[in-house]
Amino acid sequence: MNNYFRKVLIGALGLTVVLSFPSSSFSNNSTLNFVTPPPAETTAERDQRMKWWREARFGMFIHWGLYAVPAGEYNGQRSTRIGEWIMEWANIPRTEYEKFAPKFNPVKFNARDWVSIAKNAGMKYIVITSKHHDGFALYNSKVSSYDITDFTPYKKDPIKELAAEAKRQGLVFCFYYSIVDWHHPSQYVDAPGKDPTAGNRTTKMRAGGKEEYVKYMKAQLRELITTYDPAVLWFDGEWQDWWTEEDGQDLYRFVRDLKPNIIINNRVGKGRQGMQGMNKTDRQYSGDFGTPEQRIPPSGLPGVDWESCMTMNTTWGYKFYDDQWKTTETLVRNLIDVASKGGNYLLNVGPMADGLIPQPSVERLAGVGKWMSVNGEAIYATTASPFQAELTFGRATSKHDRVYLHVFEWPADGKLKVPVLSKSVTKAYLLANPKNKLEVTQGSEGITVAVPATASDPIASVIVLEQGK
Ligand code: H79
């Protein structure tokens, strides 16, 4: 553990101790401000529950719903805003928004293709919107007719196929679920110039409506868990004034009771600090992992689980005119950057209303997969960089007695300068060419690796440093 981490850890632990509620009957664990409410769990049990997730490091986020029909345009109006929020920014009343449903007929949807695209990219899990803020259920919900089987001409349940196919191909299947619901009668909008039934950042809860709504949410969550067996529940929309920390704790317990080893993000309660996504330190409880959105934290925190979710262009839900695609190089380097800080990277695709993933996304994911097929070892099951400072040439990850150097800027003089490590280096080689040993010079001032004249990969060449005892 480096000094920076140590300082933060001590500070955060101190805070946790000071602020711990005396009434807490459950076990406090080592994860700073992430304190798990009942069911009680030891650190070892928690580590076991989080194991697959911590090792996965890379997942696919899928935002798919009725908003794929307008695809970012309503009555000729376009916006720089995110596509799945069109009900909000275009001020679309419920009854009008519902008219997208007859046009949602994804006959080209093919679960095998979607899962293959994720798998070939090197992704280990999939998180799909079961219900976004618009309230539309993308799965066959028995407690709502506002779902894909009852409300659209498609009539089938794509989630059933996707969950089964993910299992077949060895990917972990997970759900996103929005707490705010712009379609449910319990909630309404009270904002100047806004239709009371349109979408809005904040909604009001009708008197007596909350009990009925929580019952509805729990019924849907029960369906989701018992029918599709998700490994993560990824909540969102928790910032509504009518949603409290107590509501979050209650929902967390409800979900864990249904599936004890499920993993739940921090947006179930009120702990997250805005889009930075990590937890406020004055909260007793905030789910199992932090959720930075559209950003990568400047540094990681040991013992804190987090996942950066990011888009490939500028929207989550499909917008036909959004062509601001990140390059494959940026996507790969983001994945490396996240891993070097000890987090997971949840990269989004926004499929179209016909059921296809946009081609620019498919192409980029294939590019990421090409890099991962050679260098995946330097990402999966790794922990954060062992170096205190950010490296000038790129990033580092570690695993057991290995340090992986992800070189973005290849040294022109053939000498890669690396800060000292606690243990001496016994062997160095390029992950792309393990048989060819690289010469290493070590001293108190640092380590120098003699490298070939050109990079093995212009995006990031990975050099493995094996360390002795
Ligand atoms: O599903 C995608 C987006 O539709 C959704 N989250 C990703 C994963 C999203 N929800 N909200 N936003 C994006 C932007 C809203 C931000 C804010 Fe707030 C809500 C600003 C103020 C209230 C959350 C709470 C961030 C700061 C406080």
CSV table of C-alpha atoms and ligand atoms in Angstrom, one decimal:
chain,number,residue,atom,x,y,z
A,1,MET,CA,0.0,0.0,0.0
A,2,ASN,CA,1.5,3.4,-0.9
A,3,ASN,CA,1.5,6.4,1.4
A,4,TYR,CA,-1.2,8.3,-0.4
A,5,PHE,CA,-3.6,5.3,0.0
A,6,ARG,CA,-2.5,4.8,3.6
A,7,LYS,CA,-3.3,8.4,4.5
A,8,VAL,CA,-6.8,8.3,2.9
A,9,LEU,CA,-7.5,4.9,4.5
A,10,ILE,CA,-6.6,6.1,7.9
A,11,GLY,CA,-8.7,9.3,7.5
A,12,ALA,CA,-11.7,7.4,6.2
A,13,LEU,CA,-11.5,4.7,8.8
A,14,GLY,CA,-11.3,7.4,11.5
A,15,LEU,CA,-14.4,9.0,10.1
A,16,THR,CA,-16.2,5.7,10.0
A,17,VAL,CA,-15.4,5.0,13.6
A,18,VAL,CA,-16.6,8.4,14.7
A,19,LEU,CA,-19.8,8.2,12.8
A,20,SER,CA,-20.7,4.6,13.3
A,21,PHE,CA,-24.2,4.4,14.7
A,22,PRO,CA,-24.1,2.7,18.1
A,23,SER,CA,-27.3,0.8,17.2
A,24,SER,CA,-25.7,-1.1,14.3
A,25,SER,CA,-26.2,-4.7,15.0
A,26,PHE,CA,-24.4,-5.8,11.9
A,27,SER,CA,-20.7,-6.4,11.3
A,28,ASN,CA,-18.7,-3.4,10.2
A,29,ASN,CA,-16.2,-4.5,7.7
A,30,SER,CA,-12.9,-3.1,6.3
A,31,THR,CA,-14.5,-1.3,3.5
A,32,LEU,CA,-14.4,2.3,4.8
A,33,ASN,CA,-17.7,4.0,4.4
A,34,PHE,CA,-19.3,1.0,2.7
A,35,VAL,CA,-21.0,-0.5,5.6
A,36,THR,CA,-23.3,-3.4,4.8
A,37,PRO,CA,-26.6,-3.5,6.5
A,38,PRO,CA,-28.2,-6.9,7.5
A,39,PRO,CA,-27.9,-9.6,6.6
A,40,ALA,CA,-24.7,-9.5,8.7
A,41,GLU,CA,-21.6,-10.5,6.9
A,42,THR,CA,-18.0,-11.0,7.8
A,43,THR,CA,-15.2,-9.5,5.7
A,44,ALA,CA,-14.4,-13.0,4.4
A,45,GLU,CA,-18.0,-13.5,3.4
A,46,ARG,CA,-18.1,-10.1,1.7
A,47,ASP,CA,-14.9,-10.9,-0.2
A,48,GLN,CA,-16.4,-14.1,-1.4
A,49,ARG,CA,-19.6,-12.4,-2.5
A,50,MET,CA,-17.6,-9.7,-4.4
A,51,LYS,CA,-15.0,-12.1,-5.9
A,52,TRP,CA,-16.3,-12.6,-9.4
A,53,TRP,CA,-17.0,-8.9,-9.7
A,54,ARG,CA,-13.6,-7.7,-8.6
A,55,GLU,CA,-11.9,-10.2,-11.0
A,56,ALA,CA,-14.2,-9.2,-13.9
A,57,ARG,CA,-12.9,-5.6,-14.3
A,58,PHE,CA,-14.8,-5.1,-17.6
A,59,GLY,CA,-18.6,-5.2,-18.3
A,60,MET,CA,-21.1,-4.1,-20.9
A,61,PHE,CA,-23.9,-1.6,-19.9
A,62,ILE,CA,-26.9,-1.8,-22.2
A,63,HIS,CA,-29.5,1.0,-22.3
A,64,TRP,CA,-32.4,-0.1,-24.3
A,65,GLY,CA,-36.1,0.9,-24.1
A,66,LEU,CA,-38.8,2.9,-25.8
A,67,TYR,CA,-36.5,5.9,-26.2
A,68,ALA,CA,-34.7,4.0,-29.0
A,69,VAL,CA,-37.8,4.8,-31.1
A,70,PRO,CA,-37.5,8.6,-31.2
A,71,ALA,CA,-33.7,8.0,-31.1
A,72,GLY,CA,-33.1,11.6,-29.9
A,73,GLU,CA,-35.6,13.4,-32.1
A,74,TYR,CA,-39.2,14.5,-31.2
A,75,ASN,CA,-41.4,16.7,-33.4
A,76,GLY,CA,-38.2,17.8,-35.2
A,77,GLN,CA,-36.5,18.7,-32.0
A,78,ARG,CA,-33.0,17.4,-31.3
A,79,SER,CA,-30.8,17.9,-28.3
A,80,THR,CA,-27.3,17.5,-27.1
A,81,ARG,CA,-28.9,15.8,-24.0
A,82,ILE,CA,-28.9,12.1,-23.4
A,83,GLY,CA,-31.3,10.0,-25.5
A,84,GLU,CA,-33.0,8.1,-22.7
A,85,TRP,CA,-34.0,11.4,-21.1
A,86,ILE,CA,-36.1,12.6,-24.1
A,87,MET,CA,-39.3,12.3,-22.1
A,88,GLU,CA,-37.8,15.0,-19.9
A,89,TRP,CA,-36.0,17.3,-22.3
A,90,ALA,CA,-38.8,17.2,-25.0
A,91,ASN,CA,-41.5,17.5,-22.3
A,92,ILE,CA,-43.4,14.5,-23.5
A,93,PRO,CA,-46.6,13.6,-21.6
A,94,ARG,CA,-47.1,9.9,-20.7
A,95,THR,CA,-49.9,9.3,-23.2
A,96,GLU,CA,-47.7,10.7,-26.0
A,97,TYR,CA,-44.6,8.8,-24.9
A,98,GLU,CA,-46.6,5.6,-24.8
A,99,LYS,CA,-47.1,6.0,-28.6
A,100,PHE,CA,-43.5,5.0,-29.2
A,101,ALA,CA,-44.4,1.5,-28.0
A,102,PRO,CA,-46.2,0.4,-31.2
A,103,LYS,CA,-43.0,1.2,-33.1
A,104,PHE,CA,-40.8,-0.8,-30.8
A,105,ASN,CA,-40.5,-4.0,-32.7
A,106,PRO,CA,-36.9,-5.3,-32.5
A,107,VAL,CA,-37.2,-8.1,-34.9
A,108,LYS,CA,-33.5,-8.1,-35.5
A,109,PHE,CA,-32.7,-8.7,-31.9
A,110,ASN,CA,-30.4,-11.7,-31.5
A,111,ALA,CA,-29.2,-12.5,-28.0
A,112,ARG,CA,-26.4,-14.6,-29.3
A,113,ASP,CA,-25.0,-11.7,-31.3
A,114,TRP,CA,-25.2,-9.3,-28.4
A,115,VAL,CA,-23.5,-11.7,-25.9
A,116,SER,CA,-20.8,-12.5,-28.5
A,117,ILE,CA,-20.1,-8.9,-29.1
A,118,ALA,CA,-19.6,-8.4,-25.3
A,119,LYS,CA,-17.6,-11.6,-24.9
A,120,ASN,CA,-15.3,-10.9,-27.9
A,121,ALA,CA,-14.6,-7.5,-26.4
A,122,GLY,CA,-13.3,-9.2,-23.3
A,123,MET,CA,-16.3,-8.2,-21.2
A,124,LYS,CA,-17.2,-10.5,-18.3
A,125,TYR,CA,-20.7,-9.2,-17.4
A,126,ILE,CA,-23.7,-7.5,-18.8
A,127,VAL,CA,-25.9,-4.9,-17.1
A,128,ILE,CA,-29.1,-4.2,-18.9
A,129,THR,CA,-31.9,-1.7,-18.2
A,130,SER,CA,-34.9,-3.7,-16.9
A,131,LYS,CA,-36.7,-0.4,-16.4
A,132,HIS,CA,-35.3,3.1,-16.9
A,133,HIS,CA,-36.7,6.4,-15.7
A,134,ASP,CA,-39.5,6.2,-18.3
A,135,GLY,CA,-41.0,3.3,-16.4
A,136,PHE,CA,-41.2,0.9,-19.3
A,137,ALA,CA,-40.3,-2.7,-18.5
A,138,LEU,CA,-38.1,-4.3,-21.1
A,139,TYR,CA,-39.0,-7.7,-19.7
A,140,ASN,CA,-42.3,-9.6,-19.2
A,141,SER,CA,-43.6,-8.0,-16.1
A,142,LYS,CA,-46.7,-9.6,-14.6
A,143,VAL,CA,-47.4,-6.6,-12.4
A,144,SER,CA,-47.4,-4.1,-15.2
A,145,SER,CA,-48.9,-3.9,-18.7
A,146,TYR,CA,-46.3,-1.2,-19.5
A,147,ASP,CA,-43.8,-3.8,-20.7
A,148,ILE,CA,-42.5,-5.2,-23.9
A,149,THR,CA,-44.8,-8.2,-24.0
A,150,ASP,CA,-48.0,-6.4,-23.4
A,151,PHE,CA,-47.4,-3.0,-24.9
A,152,THR,CA,-45.4,-3.6,-28.0
A,153,PRO,CA,-45.9,-5.5,-31.3
A,154,TYR,CA,-42.8,-7.6,-30.5
A,155,LYS,CA,-44.6,-9.4,-27.7
A,156,LYS,CA,-41.6,-11.5,-26.8
A,157,ASP,CA,-39.3,-11.2,-23.8
A,158,PRO,CA,-35.7,-10.4,-25.1
A,159,ILE,CA,-34.4,-10.4,-21.5
A,160,LYS,CA,-35.2,-14.1,-21.1
A,161,GLU,CA,-33.1,-14.9,-24.1
A,162,LEU,CA,-30.4,-12.6,-23.1
A,163,ALA,CA,-30.1,-14.0,-19.6
A,164,ALA,CA,-30.0,-17.6,-20.9
A,165,GLU,CA,-27.5,-16.7,-23.7
A,166,ALA,CA,-25.2,-14.9,-21.2
A,167,LYS,CA,-25.2,-18.0,-19.1
A,168,ARG,CA,-24.4,-20.2,-22.1
A,169,GLN,CA,-21.5,-18.1,-23.1
A,170,GLY,CA,-20.2,-17.7,-19.5
A,171,LEU,CA,-21.0,-14.0,-19.0
A,172,VAL,CA,-22.5,-12.8,-15.8
A,173,PHE,CA,-26.0,-11.3,-16.2
A,174,CYS,CA,-27.1,-8.2,-14.3
A,175,PHE,CA,-29.9,-5.6,-14.1
A,176,TYR,CA,-30.2,-1.9,-14.0
A,177,TYR,CA,-33.4,-0.7,-12.3
A,178,SER,CA,-34.6,2.9,-11.9
A,179,ILE,CA,-36.1,4.1,-8.7
A,180,VAL,CA,-37.6,7.2,-10.2
A,181,ASP,CA,-40.5,6.3,-12.5
A,182,TRP,CA,-42.0,8.9,-14.9
A,183,HIS,CA,-44.9,6.6,-15.9
A,184,HIS,CA,-46.1,5.4,-12.5
A,185,PRO,CA,-49.2,7.2,-11.3
A,186,SER,CA,-47.7,7.8,-7.8
A,187,GLN,CA,-45.2,10.3,-9.2
A,188,TYR,CA,-45.8,13.6,-11.0
A,189,VAL,CA,-44.0,16.6,-12.2
A,190,ASP,CA,-44.4,20.0,-10.6
A,191,ALA,CA,-42.1,22.3,-12.5
A,192,PRO,CA,-42.7,25.5,-14.5
A,193,GLY,CA,-43.4,24.8,-18.2
A,194,LYS,CA,-43.5,21.1,-17.6
A,195,ASP,CA,-46.4,18.7,-18.3
A,196,PRO,CA,-47.2,17.0,-15.0
A,197,THR,CA,-46.9,13.6,-16.6
A,198,ALA,CA,-43.7,14.3,-18.5
A,199,GLY,CA,-40.2,13.4,-17.4
A,200,ASN,CA,-38.3,15.6,-15.0
A,201,ARG,CA,-35.1,15.5,-13.0
A,202,THR,CA,-37.2,15.6,-9.8
A,203,THR,CA,-40.6,14.3,-9.3
A,204,LYS,CA,-43.1,14.6,-6.5
A,205,MET,CA,-44.8,11.7,-4.8
A,206,ARG,CA,-48.6,11.8,-4.4
A,207,ALA,CA,-50.0,11.6,-0.9
A,208,GLY,CA,-50.2,8.0,0.0
A,209,GLY,CA,-48.5,7.0,-3.3
A,210,LYS,CA,-45.2,5.9,-1.9
A,211,GLU,CA,-46.4,2.8,-0.1
A,212,GLU,CA,-48.2,1.6,-3.3
A,213,TYR,CA,-45.1,2.4,-5.4
A,214,VAL,CA,-42.6,0.7,-3.2
A,215,LYS,CA,-44.9,-2.4,-3.3
A,216,TYR,CA,-44.8,-2.2,-7.1
A,217,MET,CA,-41.0,-1.8,-7.2
A,218,LYS,CA,-40.6,-4.8,-4.9
A,219,ALA,CA,-43.0,-6.9,-7.0
A,220,GLN,CA,-40.9,-6.0,-10.1
A,221,LEU,CA,-37.6,-6.7,-8.3
A,222,ARG,CA,-39.0,-10.0,-7.1
A,223,GLU,CA,-39.9,-10.9,-10.7
A,224,LEU,CA,-36.4,-9.9,-11.9
A,225,ILE,CA,-34.6,-11.9,-9.3
A,226,THR,CA,-36.7,-15.0,-9.4
A,227,THR,CA,-37.1,-15.2,-13.2
A,228,TYR,CA,-33.7,-14.1,-14.5
A,229,ASP,CA,-31.3,-14.6,-11.6
A,230,PRO,CA,-29.2,-11.4,-11.9
A,231,ALA,CA,-25.9,-11.2,-10.2
A,232,VAL,CA,-26.0,-7.4,-9.7
A,233,LEU,CA,-28.8,-4.9,-9.1
A,234,TRP,CA,-27.7,-1.5,-10.4
A,235,PHE,CA,-30.1,1.1,-9.0
A,236,ASP,CA,-30.4,4.7,-10.3
A,237,GLY,CA,-32.7,7.7,-9.9
A,238,GLU,CA,-32.4,7.6,-6.1
A,239,TRP,CA,-31.8,11.4,-5.8
A,240,GLN,CA,-35.6,12.1,-5.6
A,241,ASP,CA,-36.5,14.0,-2.4
A,242,TRP,CA,-39.2,11.4,-1.6
A,243,TRP,CA,-36.6,8.5,-1.6
A,244,THR,CA,-34.8,8.3,1.8
A,245,GLU,CA,-31.7,6.5,3.2
A,246,GLU,CA,-34.1,4.3,5.2
A,247,ASP,CA,-36.0,3.4,2.0
A,248,GLY,CA,-32.6,2.5,0.5
A,249,GLN,CA,-31.6,0.3,3.4
A,250,ASP,CA,-35.0,-1.4,3.3
A,251,LEU,CA,-34.7,-2.1,-0.4
A,252,TYR,CA,-31.2,-3.3,0.0
A,253,ARG,CA,-32.3,-5.8,2.6
A,254,PHE,CA,-35.3,-6.9,0.5
A,255,VAL,CA,-33.1,-7.7,-2.5
A,256,ARG,CA,-30.4,-9.5,-0.5
A,257,ASP,CA,-33.1,-11.5,1.3
A,258,LEU,CA,-34.3,-12.7,-2.1
A,259,LYS,CA,-30.8,-13.5,-3.3
A,260,PRO,CA,-28.1,-13.4,-0.5
A,261,ASN,CA,-25.1,-13.3,-2.8
A,262,ILE,CA,-26.3,-10.5,-5.1
A,263,ILE,CA,-24.3,-7.3,-5.4
A,264,ILE,CA,-26.0,-3.9,-5.2
A,265,ASN,CA,-24.6,-0.5,-6.2
A,266,ASN,CA,-24.6,2.6,-3.9
A,267,ARG,CA,-27.5,4.3,-5.7
A,268,VAL,CA,-29.9,2.1,-3.8
A,269,GLY,CA,-29.6,4.7,-0.9
A,270,LYS,CA,-28.5,8.3,-0.6
A,271,GLY,CA,-24.8,7.8,-0.2
A,272,ARG,CA,-23.4,8.8,-3.5
A,273,GLN,CA,-21.6,12.2,-4.0
A,274,GLY,CA,-23.1,13.4,-7.3
A,275,MET,CA,-21.6,12.2,-10.5
A,276,GLN,CA,-18.3,11.6,-8.8
A,277,GLY,CA,-20.2,8.6,-7.6
A,278,MET,CA,-18.2,7.6,-4.6
A,279,ASN,CA,-19.8,7.6,-1.2
A,280,LYS,CA,-20.2,10.5,1.2
A,281,THR,CA,-18.3,9.7,4.3
A,282,ASP,CA,-21.1,10.7,6.7
A,283,ARG,CA,-23.4,7.9,5.5
A,284,GLN,CA,-23.7,4.7,7.5
A,285,TYR,CA,-24.6,2.6,4.6
A,286,SER,CA,-24.4,2.9,0.8
A,287,GLY,CA,-24.5,-0.4,-1.0
A,288,ASP,CA,-21.7,-2.5,-2.2
A,289,PHE,CA,-19.8,-0.4,-4.7
A,290,GLY,CA,-19.4,3.3,-5.8
A,291,THR,CA,-20.6,4.4,-9.2
A,292,PRO,CA,-18.7,7.2,-10.9
A,293,GLU,CA,-20.6,8.2,-14.0
A,294,GLN,CA,-18.9,9.5,-17.1
A,295,ARG,CA,-15.6,9.9,-15.2
A,296,ILE,CA,-12.7,8.0,-13.8
A,297,PRO,CA,-11.6,9.0,-10.3
A,298,PRO,CA,-8.2,10.6,-10.0
A,299,SER,CA,-7.1,7.8,-7.7
A,300,GLY,CA,-8.5,4.6,-6.2
A,301,LEU,CA,-9.1,3.8,-2.5
A,302,PRO,CA,-7.9,0.4,-1.2
A,303,GLY,CA,-10.8,-1.7,0.1
A,304,VAL,CA,-13.4,0.4,-1.7
A,305,ASP,CA,-15.1,-1.2,-4.7
A,306,TRP,CA,-16.2,1.0,-7.5
A,307,GLU,CA,-17.1,0.9,-11.1
A,308,SER,CA,-16.9,3.7,-13.7
A,309,CYS,CA,-19.8,3.6,-16.2
A,310,MET,CA,-19.2,5.5,-19.4
A,311,THR,CA,-20.6,5.9,-22.9
A,312,MET,CA,-18.9,5.4,-26.2
A,313,ASN,CA,-20.4,8.5,-27.7
A,314,THR,CA,-22.3,11.1,-25.6
A,315,THR,CA,-25.6,9.2,-24.9
A,316,TRP,CA,-26.7,6.0,-23.1
A,317,GLY,CA,-29.9,5.5,-25.1
A,318,TYR,CA,-29.6,5.4,-28.9
A,319,LYS,CA,-29.5,8.8,-30.7
A,320,PHE,CA,-29.2,8.4,-34.5
A,321,TYR,CA,-27.2,11.7,-34.9
A,322,ASP,CA,-24.7,11.3,-32.1
A,323,ASP,CA,-21.5,10.6,-34.0
A,324,GLN,CA,-19.0,11.8,-31.3
A,325,TRP,CA,-17.5,8.4,-30.9
A,326,LYS,CA,-14.5,7.8,-28.7
A,327,THR,CA,-11.6,6.1,-30.4
A,328,THR,CA,-10.7,2.5,-29.7
A,329,GLU,CA,-7.5,3.8,-28.3
A,330,THR,CA,-9.4,6.0,-25.8
A,331,LEU,CA,-11.6,3.1,-24.8
A,332,VAL,CA,-8.7,0.7,-24.2
A,333,ARG,CA,-6.8,3.3,-22.3
A,334,ASN,CA,-9.8,4.1,-20.1
A,335,LEU,CA,-10.1,0.5,-19.3
A,336,ILE,CA,-6.5,0.4,-18.3
A,337,ASP,CA,-6.7,3.6,-16.3
A,338,VAL,CA,-9.7,2.3,-14.4
A,339,ALA,CA,-8.0,-1.0,-13.6
A,340,SER,CA,-4.8,0.8,-12.6
A,341,LYS,CA,-6.9,2.5,-9.9
A,342,GLY,CA,-8.6,-0.7,-8.8
A,343,GLY,CA,-12.0,-0.2,-10.4
A,344,ASN,CA,-14.3,-1.8,-12.9
A,345,TYR,CA,-15.1,-0.3,-16.3
A,346,LEU,CA,-18.8,-0.6,-17.4
A,347,LEU,CA,-18.9,0.5,-21.0
A,348,ASN,CA,-22.3,1.3,-22.6
A,349,VAL,CA,-24.0,0.4,-25.8
A,350,GLY,CA,-27.4,1.8,-26.9
A,351,PRO,CA,-29.1,-0.6,-29.2
A,352,MET,CA,-31.5,0.6,-31.8
A,353,ALA,CA,-35.3,0.0,-31.9
A,354,ASP,CA,-34.8,-2.8,-34.5
A,355,GLY,CA,-32.6,-4.7,-32.1
A,356,LEU,CA,-29.2,-4.1,-33.5
A,357,ILE,CA,-26.2,-2.6,-31.6
A,358,PRO,CA,-25.0,0.4,-33.7
A,359,GLN,CA,-22.1,-0.5,-36.0
A,360,PRO,CA,-19.6,2.1,-34.6
A,361,SER,CA,-20.0,0.4,-31.2
A,362,VAL,CA,-19.6,-3.0,-32.6
A,363,GLU,CA,-16.4,-2.0,-34.5
A,364,ARG,CA,-14.9,-0.4,-31.4
A,365,LEU,CA,-15.7,-3.3,-29.2
A,366,ALA,CA,-14.0,-5.6,-31.7
A,367,GLY,CA,-10.9,-3.3,-31.4
A,368,VAL,CA,-11.0,-3.5,-27.6
A,369,GLY,CA,-11.3,-7.3,-27.9
A,370,LYS,CA,-8.3,-7.5,-30.1
A,371,TRP,CA,-6.2,-5.7,-27.5
A,372,MET,CA,-7.7,-7.8,-24.7
A,373,SER,CA,-7.1,-11.1,-26.4
A,374,VAL,CA,-3.3,-10.4,-26.0
A,375,ASN,CA,-3.3,-8.4,-22.8
A,376,GLY,CA,-6.3,-9.5,-20.8
A,377,GLU,CA,-4.0,-11.1,-18.2
A,378,ALA,CA,-2.9,-7.5,-17.3
A,379,ILE,CA,-6.6,-6.5,-16.6
A,380,TYR,CA,-8.5,-9.5,-15.1
A,381,ALA,CA,-8.2,-10.1,-11.4
A,382,THR,CA,-5.6,-7.3,-11.1
A,383,THR,CA,-5.4,-4.8,-8.3
A,384,ALA,CA,-4.3,-1.1,-8.5
A,385,SER,CA,-0.9,0.2,-9.5
A,386,PRO,CA,1.8,-0.4,-6.9
A,387,PHE,CA,3.4,3.0,-7.6
A,388,GLN,CA,2.6,6.1,-5.6
A,389,ALA,CA,2.6,8.5,-8.5
A,390,GLU,CA,1.1,8.2,-11.9
A,391,LEU,CA,3.6,6.9,-14.4
A,392,THR,CA,4.8,9.3,-17.1
A,393,PHE,CA,4.7,6.6,-19.8
A,394,GLY,CA,1.3,5.0,-19.0
A,395,ARG,CA,-0.3,3.0,-16.2
A,396,ALA,CA,0.4,-0.1,-14.1
A,397,THR,CA,-1.7,-2.9,-12.6
A,398,SER,CA,-0.6,-5.8,-10.3
A,399,LYS,CA,-1.4,-9.4,-9.6
A,400,HIS,CA,0.4,-11.7,-7.2
A,401,ASP,CA,4.2,-11.2,-7.9
A,402,ARG,CA,3.7,-9.5,-11.2
A,403,VAL,CA,3.5,-5.9,-12.2
A,404,TYR,CA,2.0,-5.0,-15.5
A,405,LEU,CA,3.3,-1.8,-17.2
A,406,HIS,CA,0.9,-0.5,-19.7
A,407,VAL,CA,3.0,1.7,-22.0
A,408,PHE,CA,1.1,4.4,-23.8
A,409,GLU,CA,4.2,6.5,-24.7
A,410,TRP,CA,6.9,4.2,-26.0
A,411,PRO,CA,10.5,5.4,-25.1
A,412,ALA,CA,12.4,6.7,-28.1
A,413,ASP,CA,15.7,5.7,-26.6
A,414,GLY,CA,14.7,2.1,-25.9
A,415,LYS,CA,14.9,2.5,-22.2
A,416,LEU,CA,11.8,2.4,-20.1
A,417,LYS,CA,12.4,4.1,-16.7
A,418,VAL,CA,10.3,2.6,-13.9
A,419,PRO,CA,10.2,3.8,-10.2
A,420,VAL,CA,11.6,1.4,-7.6
A,421,LEU,CA,9.5,-1.5,-6.4
A,422,SER,CA,9.5,-3.1,-3.0
A,423,LYS,CA,10.8,-6.4,-4.4
A,424,SER,CA,13.4,-7.0,-7.0
A,425,VAL,CA,12.5,-7.8,-10.6
A,426,THR,CA,13.6,-11.3,-11.7
A,427,LYS,CA,12.2,-11.3,-15.2
A,428,ALA,CA,10.7,-8.9,-17.7
A,429,TYR,CA,9.0,-9.5,-21.0
A,430,LEU,CA,6.3,-8.1,-23.4
A,431,LEU,CA,3.0,-9.8,-22.9
A,432,ALA,CA,2.7,-9.9,-26.7
A,433,ASN,CA,6.0,-11.8,-26.8
A,434,PRO,CA,6.7,-13.7,-23.6
A,435,LYS,CA,9.6,-15.8,-24.9
A,436,ASN,CA,11.7,-12.8,-25.5
A,437,LYS,CA,13.2,-11.7,-22.2
A,438,LEU,CA,14.0,-8.0,-21.7
A,439,GLU,CA,17.1,-6.8,-19.9
A,440,VAL,CA,16.5,-5.1,-16.6
A,441,THR,CA,18.9,-2.8,-14.7
A,442,GLN,CA,17.9,-2.1,-11.0
A,443,GLY,CA,19.2,0.4,-8.5
A,444,SER,CA,18.0,2.5,-5.7
A,445,GLU,CA,17.1,5.2,-8.2
A,446,GLY,CA,14.8,3.0,-10.1
A,447,ILE,CA,14.4,0.2,-12.7
A,448,THR,CA,15.4,0.4,-16.4
A,449,VAL,CA,13.9,-2.0,-18.9
A,450,ALA,CA,15.6,-2.3,-22.3
A,451,VAL,CA,12.8,-2.4,-24.8
A,452,PRO,CA,12.6,-3.0,-28.5
A,453,ALA,CA,12.7,0.0,-30.9
A,454,THR,CA,9.0,0.0,-31.6
A,455,ALA,CA,5.9,-0.6,-29.5
A,456,SER,CA,4.2,-4.0,-29.8
A,457,ASP,CA,0.9,-2.1,-29.8
A,458,PRO,CA,0.4,1.6,-30.5
A,459,ILE,CA,-2.6,1.7,-28.1
A,460,ALA,CA,-0.7,0.2,-25.1
A,461,SER,CA,2.1,-2.3,-25.0
A,462,VAL,CA,2.2,-4.4,-21.8
A,463,ILE,CA,5.5,-5.2,-20.1
A,464,VAL,CA,5.4,-7.8,-17.4
A,465,LEU,CA,7.7,-7.5,-14.4
A,466,GLU,CA,8.0,-10.6,-12.4
A,467,GLN,CA,9.2,-10.1,-8.8
A,468,GLY,CA,11.1,-12.3,-6.5
A,469,LYS,CA,10.3,-12.8,-2.8
B,1,H79,O1,-28.9,5.7,-17.0
B,1,H79,C1,-27.9,6.6,-17.4
B,1,H79,C2,-28.5,8.0,-17.3
B,1,H79,O2,-29.8,8.1,-17.9
B,1,H79,C3,-28.6,8.2,-15.8
B,1,H79,N1,-27.5,7.4,-15.2
B,1,H79,C4,-26.8,6.7,-16.3
B,1,H79,C5,-26.3,5.4,-15.9
B,1,H79,C6,-28.6,9.6,-15.4
B,1,H79,N2,-29.4,10.0,-14.5
B,1,H79,N3,-29.2,11.2,-14.2
B,1,H79,N4,-28.3,11.7,-15.0
B,1,H79,C7,-27.9,10.6,-15.7
B,1,H79,C8,-27.9,13.0,-14.9
B,1,H79,C9,-28.5,13.5,-13.7
B,1,H79,C10,-27.7,14.1,-12.7
B,1,H79,C11,-28.3,14.7,-11.6
B,1,H79,FE1,-27.8,14.6,-9.7
B,1,H79,C12,-29.4,14.4,-10.8
B,1,H79,C13,-27.8,16.0,-11.1
B,1,H79,C14,-28.6,16.3,-10.0
B,1,H79,C15,-29.6,15.3,-9.9
B,1,H79,C16,-27.1,12.7,-9.2
B,1,H79,C17,-27.6,13.3,-8.0
B,1,H79,C18,-26.1,13.6,-9.6
B,1,H79,C19,-26.0,14.6,-8.7
B,1,H79,C20,-27.0,14.5,-7.8
